[in-house]
Coordinates of C-alpha atoms (C1' of nucleotides) in Angstrom, one line a residue:
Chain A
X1 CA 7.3 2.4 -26.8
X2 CA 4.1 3.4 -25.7
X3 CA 4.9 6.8 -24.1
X4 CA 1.1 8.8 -23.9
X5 CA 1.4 12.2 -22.8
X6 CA 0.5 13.8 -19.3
X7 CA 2.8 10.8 -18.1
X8 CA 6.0 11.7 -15.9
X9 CA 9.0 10.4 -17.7
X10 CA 9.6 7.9 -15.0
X11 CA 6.1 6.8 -15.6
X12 CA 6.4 6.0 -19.5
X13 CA 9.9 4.1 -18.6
X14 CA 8.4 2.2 -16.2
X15 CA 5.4 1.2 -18.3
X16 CA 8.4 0.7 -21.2
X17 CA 9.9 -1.8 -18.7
X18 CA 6.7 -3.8 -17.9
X19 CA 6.3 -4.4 -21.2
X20 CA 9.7 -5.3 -22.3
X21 CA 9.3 -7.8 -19.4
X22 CA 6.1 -9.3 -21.2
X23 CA 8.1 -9.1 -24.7
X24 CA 10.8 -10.7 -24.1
X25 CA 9.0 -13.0 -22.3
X26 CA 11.0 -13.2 -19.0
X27 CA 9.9 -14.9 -15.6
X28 CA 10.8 -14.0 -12.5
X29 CA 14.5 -14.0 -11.1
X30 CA 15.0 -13.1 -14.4
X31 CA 18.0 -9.8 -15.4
X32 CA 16.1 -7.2 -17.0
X33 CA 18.7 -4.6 -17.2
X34 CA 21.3 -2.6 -14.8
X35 CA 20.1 1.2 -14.4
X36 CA 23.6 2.4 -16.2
X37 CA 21.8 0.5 -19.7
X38 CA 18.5 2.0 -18.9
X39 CA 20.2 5.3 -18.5
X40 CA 22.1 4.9 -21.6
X41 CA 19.1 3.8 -23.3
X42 CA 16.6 6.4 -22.5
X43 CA 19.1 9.2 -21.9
X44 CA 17.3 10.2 -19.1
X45 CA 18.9 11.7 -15.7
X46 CA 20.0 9.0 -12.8
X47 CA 17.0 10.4 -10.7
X48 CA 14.8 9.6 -12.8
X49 CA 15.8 6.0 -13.7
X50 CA 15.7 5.5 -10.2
X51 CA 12.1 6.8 -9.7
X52 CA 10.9 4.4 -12.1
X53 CA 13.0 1.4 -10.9
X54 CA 11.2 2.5 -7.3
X55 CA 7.8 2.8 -8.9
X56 CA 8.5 -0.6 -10.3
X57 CA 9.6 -2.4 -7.0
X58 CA 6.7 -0.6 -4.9
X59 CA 4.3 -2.4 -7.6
X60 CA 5.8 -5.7 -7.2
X61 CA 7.1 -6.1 -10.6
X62 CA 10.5 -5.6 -10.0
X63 CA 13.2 -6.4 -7.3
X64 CA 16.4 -4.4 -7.2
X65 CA 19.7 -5.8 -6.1
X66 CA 23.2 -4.2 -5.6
X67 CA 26.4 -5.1 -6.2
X68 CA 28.5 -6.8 -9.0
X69 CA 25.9 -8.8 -11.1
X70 CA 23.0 -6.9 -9.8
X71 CA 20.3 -4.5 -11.4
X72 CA 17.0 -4.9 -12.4
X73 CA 15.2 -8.3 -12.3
X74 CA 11.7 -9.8 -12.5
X75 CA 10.2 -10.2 -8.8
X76 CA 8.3 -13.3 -7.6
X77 CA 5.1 -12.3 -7.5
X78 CA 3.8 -11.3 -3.4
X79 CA 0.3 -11.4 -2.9
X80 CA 0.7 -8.1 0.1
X81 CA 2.3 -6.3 -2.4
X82 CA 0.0 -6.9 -5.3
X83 CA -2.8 -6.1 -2.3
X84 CA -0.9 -2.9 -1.7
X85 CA -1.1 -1.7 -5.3
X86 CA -4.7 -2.5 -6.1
X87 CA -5.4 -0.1 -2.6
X88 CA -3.6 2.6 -4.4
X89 CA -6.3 2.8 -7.3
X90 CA -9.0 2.7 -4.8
X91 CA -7.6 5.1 -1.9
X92 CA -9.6 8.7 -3.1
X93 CA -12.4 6.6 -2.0
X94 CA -14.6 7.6 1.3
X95 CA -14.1 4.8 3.1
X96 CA -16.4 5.0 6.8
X97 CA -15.3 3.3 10.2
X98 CA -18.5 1.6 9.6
X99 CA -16.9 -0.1 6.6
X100 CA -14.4 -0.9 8.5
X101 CA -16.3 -2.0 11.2
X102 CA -18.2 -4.4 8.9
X103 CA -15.1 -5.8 7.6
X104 CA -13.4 -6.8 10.7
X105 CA -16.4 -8.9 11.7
X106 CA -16.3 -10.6 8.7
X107 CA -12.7 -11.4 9.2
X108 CA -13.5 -12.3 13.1
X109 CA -14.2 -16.1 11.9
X110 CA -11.3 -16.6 10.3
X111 CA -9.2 -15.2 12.4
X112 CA -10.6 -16.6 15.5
X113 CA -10.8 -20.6 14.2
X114 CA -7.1 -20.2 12.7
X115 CA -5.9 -18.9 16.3
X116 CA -8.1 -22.3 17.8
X117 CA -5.8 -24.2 15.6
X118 CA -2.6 -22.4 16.2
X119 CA -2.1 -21.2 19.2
X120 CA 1.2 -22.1 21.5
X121 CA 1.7 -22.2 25.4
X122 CA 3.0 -18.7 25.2
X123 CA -0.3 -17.3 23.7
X124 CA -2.8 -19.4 26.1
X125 CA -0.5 -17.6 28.4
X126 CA -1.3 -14.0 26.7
X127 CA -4.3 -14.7 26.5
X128 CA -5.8 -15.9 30.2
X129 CA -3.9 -12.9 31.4
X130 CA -5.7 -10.2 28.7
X131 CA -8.9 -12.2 30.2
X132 CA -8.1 -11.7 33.7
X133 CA -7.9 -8.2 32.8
X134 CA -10.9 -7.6 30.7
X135 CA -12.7 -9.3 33.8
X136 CA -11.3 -6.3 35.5
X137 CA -12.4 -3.8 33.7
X138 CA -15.8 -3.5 33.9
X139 CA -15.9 -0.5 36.1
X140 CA -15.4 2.0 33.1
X141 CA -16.9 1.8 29.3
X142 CA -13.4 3.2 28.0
X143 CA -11.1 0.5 30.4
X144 CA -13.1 -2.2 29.0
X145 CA -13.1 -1.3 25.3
X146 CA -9.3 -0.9 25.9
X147 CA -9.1 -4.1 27.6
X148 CA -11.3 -5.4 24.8
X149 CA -9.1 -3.9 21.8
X150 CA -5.7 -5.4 23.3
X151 CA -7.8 -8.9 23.6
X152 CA -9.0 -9.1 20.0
X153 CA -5.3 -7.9 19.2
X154 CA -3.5 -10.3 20.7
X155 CA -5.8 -13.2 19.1
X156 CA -5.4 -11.8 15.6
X157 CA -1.6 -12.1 16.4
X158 CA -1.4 -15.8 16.7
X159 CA -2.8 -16.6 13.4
X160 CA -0.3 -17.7 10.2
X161 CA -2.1 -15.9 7.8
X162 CA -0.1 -13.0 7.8
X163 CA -2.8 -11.1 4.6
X164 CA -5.5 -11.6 7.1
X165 CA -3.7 -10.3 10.6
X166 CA -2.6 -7.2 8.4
X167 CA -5.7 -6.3 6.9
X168 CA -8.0 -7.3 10.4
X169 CA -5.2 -5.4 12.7
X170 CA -5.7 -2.6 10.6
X171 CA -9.3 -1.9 10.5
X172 CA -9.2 -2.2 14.2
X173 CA -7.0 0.6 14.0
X174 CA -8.6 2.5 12.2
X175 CA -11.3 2.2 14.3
X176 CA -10.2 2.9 17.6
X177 CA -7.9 5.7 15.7
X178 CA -11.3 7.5 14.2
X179 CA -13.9 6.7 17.0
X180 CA -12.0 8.3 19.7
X181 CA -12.9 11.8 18.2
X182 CA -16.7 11.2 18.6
X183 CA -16.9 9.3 22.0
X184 CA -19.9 11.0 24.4
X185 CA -20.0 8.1 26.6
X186 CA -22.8 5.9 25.6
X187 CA -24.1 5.2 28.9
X188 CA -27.0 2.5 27.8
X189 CA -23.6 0.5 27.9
X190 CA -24.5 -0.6 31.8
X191 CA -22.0 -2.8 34.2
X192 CA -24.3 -5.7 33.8
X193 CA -24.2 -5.5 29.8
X194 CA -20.4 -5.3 30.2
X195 CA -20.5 -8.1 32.3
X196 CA -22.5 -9.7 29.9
X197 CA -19.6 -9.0 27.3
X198 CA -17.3 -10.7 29.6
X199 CA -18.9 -13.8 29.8
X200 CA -19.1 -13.7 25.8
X201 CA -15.5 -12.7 25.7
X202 CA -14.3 -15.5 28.4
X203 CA -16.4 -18.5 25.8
X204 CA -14.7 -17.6 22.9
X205 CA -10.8 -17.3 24.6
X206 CA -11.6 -20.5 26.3
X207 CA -12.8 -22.4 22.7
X208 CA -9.5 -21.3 21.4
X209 CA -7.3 -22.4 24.2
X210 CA -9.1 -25.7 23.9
X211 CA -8.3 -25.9 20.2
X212 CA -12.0 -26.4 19.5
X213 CA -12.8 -25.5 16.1
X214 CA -16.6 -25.6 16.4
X215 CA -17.0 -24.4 19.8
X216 CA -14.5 -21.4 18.5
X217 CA -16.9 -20.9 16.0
X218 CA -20.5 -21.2 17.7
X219 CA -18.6 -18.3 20.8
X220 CA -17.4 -15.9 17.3
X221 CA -21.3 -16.2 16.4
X222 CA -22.5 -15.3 19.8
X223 CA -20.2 -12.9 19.8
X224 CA -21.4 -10.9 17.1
X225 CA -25.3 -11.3 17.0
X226 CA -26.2 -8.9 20.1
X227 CA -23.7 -5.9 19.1
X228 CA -20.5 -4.8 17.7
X229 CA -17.3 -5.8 19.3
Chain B
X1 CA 15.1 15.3 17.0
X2 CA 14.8 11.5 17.6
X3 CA 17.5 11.0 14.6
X4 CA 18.7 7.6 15.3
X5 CA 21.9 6.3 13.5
X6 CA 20.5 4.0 10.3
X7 CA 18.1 6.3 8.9
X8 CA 18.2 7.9 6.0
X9 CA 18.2 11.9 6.5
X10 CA 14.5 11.9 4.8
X11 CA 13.5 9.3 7.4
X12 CA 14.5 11.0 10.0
X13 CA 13.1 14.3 8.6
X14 CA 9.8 12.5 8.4
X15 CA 9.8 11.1 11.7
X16 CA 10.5 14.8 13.1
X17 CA 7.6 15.9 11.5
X18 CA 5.6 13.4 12.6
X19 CA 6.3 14.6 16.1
X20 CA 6.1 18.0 15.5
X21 CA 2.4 17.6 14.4
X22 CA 2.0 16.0 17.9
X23 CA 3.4 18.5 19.7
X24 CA 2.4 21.3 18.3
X25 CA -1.2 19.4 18.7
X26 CA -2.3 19.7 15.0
X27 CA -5.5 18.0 13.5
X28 CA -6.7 17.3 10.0
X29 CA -6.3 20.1 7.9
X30 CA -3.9 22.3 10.1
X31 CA -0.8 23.9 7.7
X32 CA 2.6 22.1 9.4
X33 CA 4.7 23.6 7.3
X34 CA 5.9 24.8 3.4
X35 CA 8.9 22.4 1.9
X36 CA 11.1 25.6 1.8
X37 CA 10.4 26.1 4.8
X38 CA 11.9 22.5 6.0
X39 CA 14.5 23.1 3.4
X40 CA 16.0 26.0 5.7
X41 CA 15.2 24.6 9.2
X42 CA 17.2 21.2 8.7
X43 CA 19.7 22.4 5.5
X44 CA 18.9 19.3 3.8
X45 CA 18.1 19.4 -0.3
X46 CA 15.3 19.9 -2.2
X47 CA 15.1 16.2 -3.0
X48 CA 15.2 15.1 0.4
X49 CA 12.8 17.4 1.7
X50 CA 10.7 16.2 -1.4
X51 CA 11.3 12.7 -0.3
X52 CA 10.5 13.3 3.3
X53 CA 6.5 14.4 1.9
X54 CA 6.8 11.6 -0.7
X55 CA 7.3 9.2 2.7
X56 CA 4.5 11.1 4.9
X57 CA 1.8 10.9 2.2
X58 CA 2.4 7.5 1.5
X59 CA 1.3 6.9 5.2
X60 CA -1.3 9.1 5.1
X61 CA -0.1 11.2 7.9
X62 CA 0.0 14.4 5.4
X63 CA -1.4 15.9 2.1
X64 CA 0.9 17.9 0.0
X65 CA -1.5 21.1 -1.6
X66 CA 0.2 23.1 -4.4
X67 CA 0.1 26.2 -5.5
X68 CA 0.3 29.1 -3.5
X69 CA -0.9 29.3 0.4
X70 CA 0.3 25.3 -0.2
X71 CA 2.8 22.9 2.0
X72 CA 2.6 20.4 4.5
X73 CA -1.1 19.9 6.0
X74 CA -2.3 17.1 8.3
X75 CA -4.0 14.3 6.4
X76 CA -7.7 13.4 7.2
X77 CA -7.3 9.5 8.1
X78 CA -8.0 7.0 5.6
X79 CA -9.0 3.7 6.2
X80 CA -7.5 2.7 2.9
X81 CA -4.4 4.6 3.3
X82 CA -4.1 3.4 6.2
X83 CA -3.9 -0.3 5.1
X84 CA -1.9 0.5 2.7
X85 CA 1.0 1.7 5.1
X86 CA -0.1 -1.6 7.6
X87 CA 0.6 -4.4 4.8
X88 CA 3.9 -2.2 4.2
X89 CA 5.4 -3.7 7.6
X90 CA 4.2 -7.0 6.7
X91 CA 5.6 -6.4 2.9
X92 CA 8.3 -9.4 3.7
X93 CA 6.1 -12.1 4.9
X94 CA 5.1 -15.2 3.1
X95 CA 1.7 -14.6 2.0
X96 CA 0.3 -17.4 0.2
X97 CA -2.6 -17.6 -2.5
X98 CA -4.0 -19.8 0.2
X99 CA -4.1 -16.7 2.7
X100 CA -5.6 -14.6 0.1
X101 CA -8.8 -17.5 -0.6
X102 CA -9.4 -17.6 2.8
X103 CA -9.6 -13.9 3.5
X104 CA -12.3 -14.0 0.1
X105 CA -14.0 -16.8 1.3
X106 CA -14.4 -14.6 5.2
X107 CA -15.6 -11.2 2.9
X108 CA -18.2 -13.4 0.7
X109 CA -20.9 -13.1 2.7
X110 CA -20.8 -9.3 3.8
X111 CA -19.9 -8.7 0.1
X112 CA -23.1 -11.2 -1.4
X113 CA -25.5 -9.8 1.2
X114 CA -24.9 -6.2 0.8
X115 CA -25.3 -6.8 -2.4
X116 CA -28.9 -8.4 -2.0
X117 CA -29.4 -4.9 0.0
X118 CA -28.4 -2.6 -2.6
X119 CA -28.3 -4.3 -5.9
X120 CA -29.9 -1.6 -9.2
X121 CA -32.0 -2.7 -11.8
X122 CA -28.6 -2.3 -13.9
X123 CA -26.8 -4.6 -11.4
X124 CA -29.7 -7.2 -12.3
X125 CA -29.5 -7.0 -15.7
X126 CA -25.7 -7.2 -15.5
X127 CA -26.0 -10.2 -13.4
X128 CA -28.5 -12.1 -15.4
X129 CA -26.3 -11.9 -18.0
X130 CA -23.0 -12.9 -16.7
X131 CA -24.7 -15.6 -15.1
X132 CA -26.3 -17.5 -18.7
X133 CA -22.3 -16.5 -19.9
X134 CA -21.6 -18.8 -16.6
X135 CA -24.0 -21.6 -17.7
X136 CA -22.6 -21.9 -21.2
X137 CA -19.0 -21.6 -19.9
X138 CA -19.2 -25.8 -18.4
X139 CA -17.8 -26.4 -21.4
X140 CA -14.1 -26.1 -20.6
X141 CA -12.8 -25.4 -16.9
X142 CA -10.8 -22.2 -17.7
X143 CA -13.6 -20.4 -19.5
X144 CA -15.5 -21.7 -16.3
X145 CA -13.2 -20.0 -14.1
X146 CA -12.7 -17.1 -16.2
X147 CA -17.2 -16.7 -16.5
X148 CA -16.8 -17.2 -12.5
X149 CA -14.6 -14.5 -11.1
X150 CA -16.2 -12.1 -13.7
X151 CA -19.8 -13.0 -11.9
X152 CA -18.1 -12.7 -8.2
X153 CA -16.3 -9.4 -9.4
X154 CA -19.4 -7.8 -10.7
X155 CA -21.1 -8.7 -7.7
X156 CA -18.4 -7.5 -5.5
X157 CA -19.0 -3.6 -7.9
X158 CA -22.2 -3.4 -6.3
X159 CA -21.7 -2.8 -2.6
X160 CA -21.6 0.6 -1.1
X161 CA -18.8 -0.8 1.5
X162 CA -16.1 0.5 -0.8
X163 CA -13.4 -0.9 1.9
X164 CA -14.6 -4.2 1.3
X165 CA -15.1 -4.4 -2.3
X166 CA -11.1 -2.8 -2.6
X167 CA -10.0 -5.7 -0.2
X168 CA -12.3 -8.4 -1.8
X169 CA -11.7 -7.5 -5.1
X170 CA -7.6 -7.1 -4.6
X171 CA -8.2 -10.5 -3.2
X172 CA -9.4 -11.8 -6.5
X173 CA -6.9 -10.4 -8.2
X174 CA -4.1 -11.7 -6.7
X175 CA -5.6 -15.3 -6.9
X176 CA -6.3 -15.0 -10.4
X177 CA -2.7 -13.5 -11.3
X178 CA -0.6 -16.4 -9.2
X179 CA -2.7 -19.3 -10.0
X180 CA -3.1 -18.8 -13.8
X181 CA 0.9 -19.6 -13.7
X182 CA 0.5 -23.3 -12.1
X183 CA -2.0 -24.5 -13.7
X184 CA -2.1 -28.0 -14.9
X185 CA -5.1 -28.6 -16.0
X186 CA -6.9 -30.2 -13.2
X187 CA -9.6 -33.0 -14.7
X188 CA -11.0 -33.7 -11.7
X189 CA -13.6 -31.2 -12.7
X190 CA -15.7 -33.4 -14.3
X191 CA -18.6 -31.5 -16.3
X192 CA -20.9 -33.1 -13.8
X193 CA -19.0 -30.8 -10.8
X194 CA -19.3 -27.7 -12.8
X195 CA -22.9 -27.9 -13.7
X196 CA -23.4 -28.4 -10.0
X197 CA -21.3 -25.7 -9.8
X198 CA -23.5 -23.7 -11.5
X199 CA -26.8 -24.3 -9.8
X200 CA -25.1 -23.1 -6.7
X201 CA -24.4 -20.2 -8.2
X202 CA -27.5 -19.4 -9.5
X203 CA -29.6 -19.7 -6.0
X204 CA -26.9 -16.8 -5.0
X205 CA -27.7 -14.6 -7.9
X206 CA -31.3 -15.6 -7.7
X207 CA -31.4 -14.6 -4.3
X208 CA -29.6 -11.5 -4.6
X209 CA -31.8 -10.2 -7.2
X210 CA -34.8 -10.9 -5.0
X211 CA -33.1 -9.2 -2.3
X212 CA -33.5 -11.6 0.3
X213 CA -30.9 -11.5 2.5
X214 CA -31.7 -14.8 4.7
X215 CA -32.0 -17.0 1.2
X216 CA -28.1 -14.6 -0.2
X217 CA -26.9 -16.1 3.2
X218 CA -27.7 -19.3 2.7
X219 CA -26.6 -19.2 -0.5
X220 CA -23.1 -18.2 0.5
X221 CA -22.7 -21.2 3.0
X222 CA -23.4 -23.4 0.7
X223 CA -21.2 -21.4 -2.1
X224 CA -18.3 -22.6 0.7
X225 CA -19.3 -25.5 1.4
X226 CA -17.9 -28.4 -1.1
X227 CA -14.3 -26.5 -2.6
X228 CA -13.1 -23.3 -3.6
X229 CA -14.3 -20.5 -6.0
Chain C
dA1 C1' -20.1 45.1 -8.6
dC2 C1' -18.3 41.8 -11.7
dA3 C1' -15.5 39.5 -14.8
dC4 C1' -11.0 39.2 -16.4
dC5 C1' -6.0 39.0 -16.2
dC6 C1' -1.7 39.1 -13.9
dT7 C1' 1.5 37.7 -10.5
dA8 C1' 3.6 35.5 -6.6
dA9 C1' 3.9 31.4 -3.8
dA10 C1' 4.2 26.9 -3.6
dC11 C1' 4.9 22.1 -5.5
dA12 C1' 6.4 18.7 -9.6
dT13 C1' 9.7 17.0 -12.3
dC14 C1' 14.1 16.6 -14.1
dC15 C1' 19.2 16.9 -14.5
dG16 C1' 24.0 15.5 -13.7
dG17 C1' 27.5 15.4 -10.3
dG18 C1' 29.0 13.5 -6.1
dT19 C1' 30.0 9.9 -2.0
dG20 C1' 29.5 5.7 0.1
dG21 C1' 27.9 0.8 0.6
dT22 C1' 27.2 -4.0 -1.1
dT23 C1' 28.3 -8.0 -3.8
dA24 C1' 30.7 -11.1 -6.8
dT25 C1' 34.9 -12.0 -9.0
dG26 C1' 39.4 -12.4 -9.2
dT27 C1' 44.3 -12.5 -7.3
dT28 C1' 47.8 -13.0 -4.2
dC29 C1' 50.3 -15.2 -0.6
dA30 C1' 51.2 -18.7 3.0
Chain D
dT1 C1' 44.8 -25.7 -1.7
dG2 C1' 42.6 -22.1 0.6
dA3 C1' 41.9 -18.1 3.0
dA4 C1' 42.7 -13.1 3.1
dC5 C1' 42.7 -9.2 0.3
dA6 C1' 41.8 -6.1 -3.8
dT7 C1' 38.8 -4.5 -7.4
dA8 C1' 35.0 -3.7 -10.4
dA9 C1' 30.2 -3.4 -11.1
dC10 C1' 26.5 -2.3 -9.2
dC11 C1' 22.8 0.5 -6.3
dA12 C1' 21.5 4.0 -2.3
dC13 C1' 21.4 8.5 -1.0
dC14 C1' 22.3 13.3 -1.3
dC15 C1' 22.9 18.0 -3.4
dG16 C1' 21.7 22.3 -5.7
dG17 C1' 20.1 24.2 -9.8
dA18 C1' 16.6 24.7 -13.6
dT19 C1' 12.1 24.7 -15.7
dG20 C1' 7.4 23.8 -15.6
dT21 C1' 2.3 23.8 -13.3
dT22 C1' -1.1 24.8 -10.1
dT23 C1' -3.3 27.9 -7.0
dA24 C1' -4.8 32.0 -4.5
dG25 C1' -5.1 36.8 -4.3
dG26 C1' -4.8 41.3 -6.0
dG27 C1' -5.5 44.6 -9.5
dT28 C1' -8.0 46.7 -13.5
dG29 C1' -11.4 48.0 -16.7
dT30 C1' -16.2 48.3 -17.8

DNA sequence: ACACCCTAAACATCCGGGTGGTTATGTTCA
DNA sequence: TGAACATAACCACCCGGATGTTTAGGGTGT
C-alpha cells in the first residue's frame, strides 16, 4: 500500500486499486471488487469509496456496473478516454488559438480524404447545399466565415474516425469561440478574395463528392497554401 | 430553471448556472457566485452544490478560487479544457488504435517541422543520442519500437505548440499501451526493413538539427510513405 | 511606514445515514 | 415447461454535519 502523503484518501485507494489490478494480474472484464469489500477493507466512508471508484472510471481503468453480480471490474481499454486523461496532465498549459489553428490544418488532410471515401447520398446532399450557401455569402466577411465554419463542420462529420472528428471539431470551436472577442473587421479580406475562397472551397466539396482521393487531396493543398481557413 | 426530468439535481444546478452566466452577461473572471450562496438559493446539500462546481470545472466553464473573497468565477477558455469536455460526448464511440495512427501520422509533420524551427542545442544533443540508441536497437523489433517512440516522443518535447505536442503525444501513448497487448511477434521485419528503417529516420533528425524545414518536410513524407511508425 | 500576526470567509475532504434504481437469481404458479 | 413475480446484491444520488486548508484583509507594534 503505497499511500504518500498530501494525497486525498480517495486518491491513495485508487492508486491501491491500480495496483492490485497489476498484482493480481487481472485483464479486463475482470471482478476487482464490490464497493461494500472496498469499504470494509479500507474503513473509509461510502463517499469516498465512490470518489475513487469515479476517479478510476474517468481514467479508463475501471468500469462500474450495478446490480446483483456487479461492482468494480477492469475496463477495455478506450483510446478517447486514455486521450482524455493524458489532456488532464497537460491542461495548466497556455495553449493559443494559433495552436489550435495549426492543428486543425494539419488534421484538414485526413479528415478531408476519409470524407472522399465515406461520404453517403445524404451528405453530397449537405454538402451542395452548405456550397450553395457559402456561394451566397460573399457579401459580408462574417456571413462567409459562418458559411465557411458550418462547411468545414459538416465535412468533418462524415468521417469514421470518431478521435479525429472530436479533436478537429474541437479546435474549430475553440477558434471561432476565442476569435470572436478580437474581430475589427479585416477589410484587406475584399469580395474578389472571397470569391476567390469560393472557388477553392467549391474544388475541394466537389473532389469529395466524386470520391476522388487525389483530387481531394491536391484541392486540401490549395486550400491551405494562400491563407488560413 | 430549464430542469428537465432525468437529470440529476447537480446537473440541473449546473446547467442553471450556466445560463445564469449568460444572462447576467458575465466574462472571464467575473464572481457568479459563493457555493453557500447556491446552497441557500436552490436548498440543495453541500455535496451537490460541490458536485455542481466539480461538473462546471470539468468543462471549463468555471474556476473554483478558495479562500476568502472565493466562489464561483467564469473560467478563461481553454483550448485544452475544452477538448477535454468535446471527447467526453464522444466517450462511447469505438475509437480504434487505427484512428489514433492516423491522427499521429496527420500531426507528424507540424510536430517534425516546428521542431526544425525551434529545436536547442540540448534538443540536439538529446536527439543525437536517442538516435545511435535507435541504430543499435535493429537488433530485436521490440527494442526497435521501444528506441523509436522514445526518438518521436522527444521530438514531439520540443515544439512550443503545446496543443499539439499534448494531442500528438496522447496519441503515442495510447498506441503504445493497446498494441503492446496483441503483439505476436511480427517477423516480417526483417533486419534488412529496420535498418532501412533507420536511415529514414536519420535524414529527419539530420534535417531537424540543421533546421531546414523544406529537407524536415521531406523527410516526413517519406517517414509515411512505406508502413507505420 | 512596514512587517508581522490574527481572523473571517470561503473551499476541500470526509463521514455515515438515507432512498431509490438496476440486475441477476431464484421461486412460484398455470 | 415456462413465464410472471419476488428478492437480494449491487450502485447512484442525496443530505447535513464536522474538520481541515487556503486566502485576503485588518489590526498591532516597532
Amino acid at each position: 500500500m503505497v499511500n504518500a502523503e498530501s494525497l486525498t484518501r480517495a486518491e491513495a485507494l485508487a492508486a491501491d486499486i491500480e495496483s492490485m489490478i497489476h498484482d493480481r494480474e487481472l485483464g479486463p472484464g475482470d471482478l476487482i471488487g464490490t464497493m461494500d469489500e472496498f469499504r470494509d477493507q479500507s474503513g473509509y466512508g461510502r463517499a469516498t469509496i465512490s470518489e475513487a471508484a469515479r476517479l478510476l472510471n474517468d481514467r479508463g481503468t475501471v468500469e462500474i456496473r450495478p446490480g446483483r453480480g456487479g461492482g468494480l471490474f477492469v475496463a477495455r481499454p478506450n483510446v478517447i478516454v486514455r486521450l482524455r486523461h493524458t489532456l488532464l496532465t497537460v491542461r495548466k498549459m497556455p495553449a493559443t488559438v494559433a495552436d489550435a489553428i495549426a492543428v486543425r490544418e494539419a488534421l484538414e488532410p485526413l479528415i478531408a480524404v476519409d470524407a472522399a471515401q465515406h461520404r453517403t447520398k445524404q451528405d453530397i446532399s449537405d454538402l451542395r447545399k452548405l456550397m450553395t450557401a457559402l456561394k451566397r455569402a460573399t457579401t459580408s466577411t462574417d456571413r462567409f466565415m459562418r458559411a465557411n465554419w458550418a462547411l468545414h463542420e459538416r465535412i468533418a462529420e462524415i468521417t469514421h474516425n470518431h478521435l479525429a472528428k472530436a479533436v478537429y471539431l474541437s479546435m474549430t470551436r475553440c477558434i471561432t469561440d476565442l476569435s470572436e472577442h478580437a474581430d475589427p473587421d479585416d477589410d484587406s479580406r475584399t469580395e474578389d478574395y472571397l470569391r476567390f475562397r469560393v472557388e477553392v472551397h467549391a474544388e475541394l466539396v466537389e473532389a469529395i463528392i466524386a470520391g476522388d482521393v487525389a483530387r481531394t487531396a491536391a484541392a486540401v493543398d490549395r486550400h491551405h497554401a494562400p491563407a488560413q481557413i
